[in-house]
């Protein structure tokens, strides 16, 4: 329990010296209706860990033993993942419990950012949480304002609100040209989940 709490709030305890992020950090947004937003953020987490950086991933609206969660356990000295959602897939409607969980997650992620202990912070599906009304856009902007100079902040999810985009340094829009989802292919283990 103590170890878990420590993991959630502080950079991982390390017995060797790791590099701080060398350069100024930026705010990146991965949005759009095409596949690749979450996988892009996970790819960045992997790359950052390869450089010895500490990465915190906060996943809004999701809880589940996704394949990436299992894989990232192998890097738990550098990458910490925390899920802020209820254990069900939210597509269109949020309830009061979703709102409370999302708000708690946002507050936690804001203090993670503010601590300066993490080189890369990923707010997974934050755009969707705002879009669905689980988080007021002002609160998402508050989170963005907490990014220290040398921390990279990544915000993912379709339907990025204009206010978030206006404050981003980098925006990538994944565009769906074709997706087997439309042929009725659900999310597949190891590929989409
Ligand atoms: P990935 O996790 O593969 O990188 P993503 O993060 O870009 O994808 P999300 O927007 O988070 O994609 O979508 C999550 C899942 O929803 C997809 O993996 C897919 O199974 C399903 N999906 C795909 N297209 C649609 C759609 N048009 N509407 C709703 N759900 C979709
Ligand atoms: Mg996603």
CSV table of C-alpha atoms and ligand atoms in Angstrom, one decimal:
chain,number,residue,atom,x,y,z
A,1,UNK,CA,0.0,0.0,0.0
A,2,UNK,CA,2.7,2.5,1.0
A,3,UNK,CA,4.6,1.5,-2.2
A,4,UNK,CA,1.5,2.1,-4.2
A,5,UNK,CA,0.8,5.5,-2.8
A,6,UNK,CA,4.4,6.4,-3.4
A,7,UNK,CA,4.2,5.3,-7.0
A,8,UNK,CA,1.1,7.4,-7.5
A,9,UNK,CA,2.4,10.6,-6.3
A,10,UNK,CA,6.2,10.7,-6.5
A,11,UNK,CA,8.7,9.8,-9.1
A,12,UNK,CA,9.8,6.2,-8.8
A,13,UNK,CA,12.5,5.5,-6.2
A,14,UNK,CA,15.7,4.9,-8.2
A,15,UNK,CA,19.0,3.8,-7.0
A,16,UNK,CA,20.9,5.2,-10.0
A,17,UNK,CA,21.1,8.6,-11.6
A,18,UNK,CA,18.8,9.3,-14.4
A,19,UNK,CA,18.9,12.3,-16.8
A,20,UNK,CA,16.5,15.2,-16.4
A,21,UNK,CA,14.8,16.2,-19.6
A,22,UNK,CA,17.5,18.3,-21.3
A,23,UNK,CA,15.4,20.8,-23.2
A,24,UNK,CA,12.4,22.9,-22.8
A,25,UNK,CA,9.2,20.9,-22.8
A,26,UNK,CA,6.1,21.5,-25.0
A,27,UNK,CA,2.4,20.7,-25.0
A,28,UNK,CA,1.3,18.2,-27.6
A,29,UNK,CA,-2.2,17.2,-28.6
A,30,UNK,CA,-3.1,14.1,-30.6
A,31,UNK,CA,-6.7,14.3,-31.8
A,32,UNK,CA,-8.9,13.4,-34.7
A,33,UNK,CA,-11.2,10.5,-35.6
A,34,UNK,CA,-8.5,8.2,-37.1
A,35,UNK,CA,-6.6,5.4,-35.3
A,36,UNK,CA,-3.3,6.1,-33.6
A,37,UNK,CA,-3.8,8.7,-30.9
A,38,UNK,CA,-3.3,6.4,-27.9
A,39,UNK,CA,-0.6,4.3,-29.7
A,40,UNK,CA,1.3,7.5,-30.6
A,41,UNK,CA,1.3,8.6,-26.9
A,42,UNK,CA,2.5,5.1,-25.8
A,43,UNK,CA,5.2,5.2,-28.5
A,44,UNK,CA,6.4,8.5,-27.0
A,45,UNK,CA,6.3,7.1,-23.5
A,46,UNK,CA,8.5,4.2,-24.7
A,47,UNK,CA,10.9,6.5,-26.5
A,48,UNK,CA,11.1,8.8,-23.4
A,49,UNK,CA,11.8,5.8,-21.1
A,50,UNK,CA,14.5,4.8,-23.5
A,51,UNK,CA,16.2,8.1,-22.8
A,52,UNK,CA,15.9,7.5,-19.1
A,53,UNK,CA,13.0,10.0,-18.6
A,54,UNK,CA,10.3,9.5,-16.1
A,55,UNK,CA,6.8,9.2,-17.6
A,56,UNK,CA,3.4,9.5,-15.9
A,57,UNK,CA,0.3,8.3,-17.9
A,58,UNK,CA,-3.1,9.3,-16.5
A,59,UNK,CA,-6.0,7.6,-18.4
A,60,UNK,CA,-9.3,9.4,-18.2
A,61,UNK,CA,-12.6,7.5,-18.7
A,62,UNK,CA,-10.9,4.1,-18.8
A,63,UNK,CA,-10.2,1.3,-16.4
A,64,UNK,CA,-9.2,-2.1,-17.6
A,65,UNK,CA,-6.4,-4.4,-18.0
A,66,UNK,CA,-5.5,-3.3,-21.5
A,67,UNK,CA,-2.5,-4.9,-23.2
A,68,UNK,CA,-0.5,-1.6,-22.9
A,69,UNK,CA,-1.0,-1.6,-19.2
A,70,UNK,CA,0.4,-5.1,-19.0
A,71,UNK,CA,3.4,-4.2,-21.2
A,72,UNK,CA,4.2,-1.0,-19.3
A,73,UNK,CA,4.5,-3.0,-16.1
A,74,UNK,CA,7.9,-4.1,-17.5
A,75,UNK,CA,9.0,-0.5,-17.4
A,76,UNK,CA,7.6,0.4,-14.0
A,77,UNK,CA,10.9,1.9,-12.8
A,78,UNK,CA,10.3,4.7,-15.3
A,79,UNK,CA,6.7,4.6,-16.5
A,80,UNK,CA,3.7,4.9,-14.1
A,81,UNK,CA,0.2,4.4,-15.3
A,82,UNK,CA,-2.9,5.4,-13.4
A,83,UNK,CA,-6.5,5.0,-14.6
A,84,UNK,CA,-9.1,7.5,-13.6
A,85,UNK,CA,-12.2,5.9,-15.0
A,86,UNK,CA,-15.0,3.6,-14.0
A,87,UNK,CA,-14.6,0.0,-15.1
A,88,UNK,CA,-16.8,0.3,-18.2
A,89,UNK,CA,-16.4,1.8,-21.7
A,90,UNK,CA,-17.9,5.3,-21.9
A,91,UNK,CA,-18.8,6.3,-25.4
A,92,UNK,CA,-21.4,9.0,-25.2
A,93,UNK,CA,-23.0,9.7,-21.8
A,94,UNK,CA,-21.2,10.3,-18.5
A,95,UNK,CA,-22.8,10.0,-15.1
A,96,UNK,CA,-22.1,11.7,-11.7
A,97,UNK,CA,-19.6,8.9,-10.8
A,98,UNK,CA,-17.7,9.5,-14.0
A,99,UNK,CA,-17.6,13.2,-13.3
A,100,UNK,CA,-16.2,12.7,-9.8
A,101,UNK,CA,-13.6,10.2,-10.9
A,102,UNK,CA,-12.5,12.4,-13.8
A,103,UNK,CA,-12.3,15.5,-11.6
A,104,UNK,CA,-10.2,13.6,-9.0
A,105,UNK,CA,-8.0,12.3,-11.8
A,106,UNK,CA,-7.5,15.9,-13.1
A,107,UNK,CA,-6.6,17.2,-9.6
A,108,UNK,CA,-4.1,14.3,-9.2
A,109,UNK,CA,-2.6,14.9,-12.6
A,110,UNK,CA,-2.3,18.6,-11.9
A,111,UNK,CA,-0.2,17.9,-8.8
A,112,UNK,CA,1.9,15.4,-10.7
A,113,UNK,CA,2.6,18.0,-13.3
A,114,UNK,CA,3.2,20.8,-10.7
A,115,UNK,CA,5.7,18.6,-8.8
A,116,UNK,CA,8.2,18.7,-11.7
A,117,UNK,CA,9.1,15.1,-10.8
A,118,UNK,CA,8.0,13.7,-14.1
A,119,UNK,CA,9.6,14.5,-17.5
A,120,UNK,CA,6.7,13.4,-19.6
A,121,UNK,CA,3.0,13.5,-18.5
A,122,UNK,CA,0.3,12.0,-20.7
A,123,UNK,CA,-3.3,12.9,-20.2
A,124,UNK,CA,-5.0,10.1,-22.1
A,125,UNK,CA,-8.4,10.8,-23.5
A,126,UNK,CA,-8.6,14.1,-21.7
A,127,UNK,CA,-10.2,15.7,-24.8
A,128,UNK,CA,-13.0,13.1,-24.7
A,129,UNK,CA,-13.5,13.7,-21.0
A,130,UNK,CA,-14.0,17.4,-21.7
A,131,UNK,CA,-16.1,16.8,-24.8
A,132,UNK,CA,-18.5,14.5,-22.8
A,133,UNK,CA,-18.8,17.0,-20.0
A,134,UNK,CA,-16.9,14.9,-17.4
A,135,UNK,CA,-14.4,17.8,-17.0
A,136,UNK,CA,-15.1,21.5,-17.5
A,137,UNK,CA,-12.8,22.9,-20.2
A,138,UNK,CA,-11.6,25.5,-17.7
A,139,UNK,CA,-10.2,22.7,-15.5
A,140,UNK,CA,-8.4,21.2,-18.4
A,141,UNK,CA,-6.8,24.6,-19.1
A,142,UNK,CA,-5.9,24.8,-15.4
A,143,UNK,CA,-4.1,21.5,-15.8
A,144,UNK,CA,-2.2,22.8,-18.9
A,145,UNK,CA,-1.2,25.9,-17.0
A,146,UNK,CA,0.6,23.6,-14.4
A,147,UNK,CA,3.1,22.3,-16.9
A,148,UNK,CA,6.6,23.1,-15.7
A,149,UNK,CA,9.1,24.5,-18.2
A,150,UNK,CA,11.0,21.2,-18.7
A,151,UNK,CA,8.0,18.9,-18.7
A,152,UNK,CA,6.4,17.5,-21.9
A,153,UNK,CA,2.6,17.3,-21.7
A,154,UNK,CA,0.7,15.1,-24.1
A,155,UNK,CA,-3.1,15.3,-24.4
A,156,UNK,CA,-4.9,12.7,-26.4
A,157,UNK,CA,-8.4,11.9,-27.6
A,158,UNK,CA,-10.8,12.8,-30.4
A,159,UNK,CA,-12.9,16.0,-30.3
A,160,UNK,CA,-10.2,18.2,-28.8
A,161,UNK,CA,-11.9,21.5,-27.7
A,162,UNK,CA,-10.8,24.7,-29.4
A,163,UNK,CA,-9.6,26.1,-26.1
A,164,UNK,CA,-7.2,23.2,-25.6
A,165,UNK,CA,-5.9,23.4,-29.2
A,166,UNK,CA,-5.3,27.2,-28.8
A,167,UNK,CA,-2.8,26.5,-26.0
A,168,UNK,CA,-1.0,23.6,-27.6
A,169,UNK,CA,2.5,23.9,-29.2
A,170,UNK,CA,2.0,20.8,-31.4
A,171,UNK,CA,-1.3,19.4,-32.8
A,172,UNK,CA,-1.5,16.2,-34.8
A,173,UNK,CA,-4.9,15.2,-36.2
A,174,UNK,CA,-5.3,11.6,-37.1
A,175,UNK,CA,-7.7,11.4,-40.0
A,176,UNK,CA,-9.8,8.3,-40.6
A,177,UNK,CA,-9.4,7.5,-44.3
A,178,UNK,CA,-10.7,3.9,-43.8
A,179,UNK,CA,-11.2,1.9,-40.6
A,180,UNK,CA,-12.4,-1.8,-40.3
A,181,UNK,CA,-14.4,-0.6,-37.3
A,182,UNK,CA,-17.0,0.4,-39.9
A,183,UNK,CA,-17.1,-3.2,-41.2
A,184,UNK,CA,-18.1,-4.2,-37.7
A,185,UNK,CA,-14.6,-5.2,-36.5
A,186,UNK,CA,-14.5,-4.5,-32.7
A,187,UNK,CA,-11.3,-3.5,-30.8
A,188,UNK,CA,-8.8,-6.4,-31.0
A,189,UNK,CA,-6.5,-7.5,-28.2
A,190,UNK,CA,-2.9,-6.4,-28.8
A,191,UNK,CA,-4.0,-4.1,-31.7
A,192,UNK,CA,-6.6,-1.7,-30.2
A,193,UNK,CA,-6.8,-2.9,-26.6
B,1,LIG,P1,-5.4,3.5,-30.8
B,1,LIG,O1,-5.7,3.2,-29.3
B,1,LIG,O2,-5.5,2.3,-31.6
B,1,LIG,O3,-4.2,4.3,-31.0
B,1,LIG,P2,-7.1,5.8,-30.9
B,1,LIG,O4,-6.6,6.2,-29.5
B,1,LIG,O5,-6.7,6.8,-32.0
B,1,LIG,O6,-6.6,4.4,-31.3
B,1,LIG,P3,-9.8,6.1,-29.9
B,1,LIG,O7,-10.4,7.3,-30.5
B,1,LIG,O8,-9.3,6.2,-28.5
B,1,LIG,O9,-8.6,5.6,-30.9
B,1,LIG,O10,-10.8,4.9,-30.1
B,1,LIG,C1,-10.8,3.8,-29.3
B,1,LIG,C2,-11.4,2.6,-30.1
B,1,LIG,O11,-12.7,2.9,-30.5
B,1,LIG,C3,-10.7,2.2,-31.3
B,1,LIG,O12,-9.6,1.3,-31.0
B,1,LIG,C4,-11.8,1.5,-32.1
B,1,LIG,O13,-11.9,0.1,-31.7
B,1,LIG,C5,-13.0,2.2,-31.8
B,1,LIG,N1,-13.4,3.1,-32.8
B,1,LIG,C6,-12.8,3.3,-34.0
B,1,LIG,N2,-13.4,4.2,-34.8
B,1,LIG,C7,-14.5,4.6,-34.1
B,1,LIG,C8,-15.6,5.5,-34.4
B,1,LIG,N3,-15.7,6.1,-35.5
B,1,LIG,N4,-16.5,5.7,-33.4
B,1,LIG,C9,-16.4,5.1,-32.3
B,1,LIG,N5,-15.4,4.2,-31.9
B,1,LIG,C10,-14.5,3.9,-32.8
B,2,LIG,MG1,-7.4,6.4,-27.7
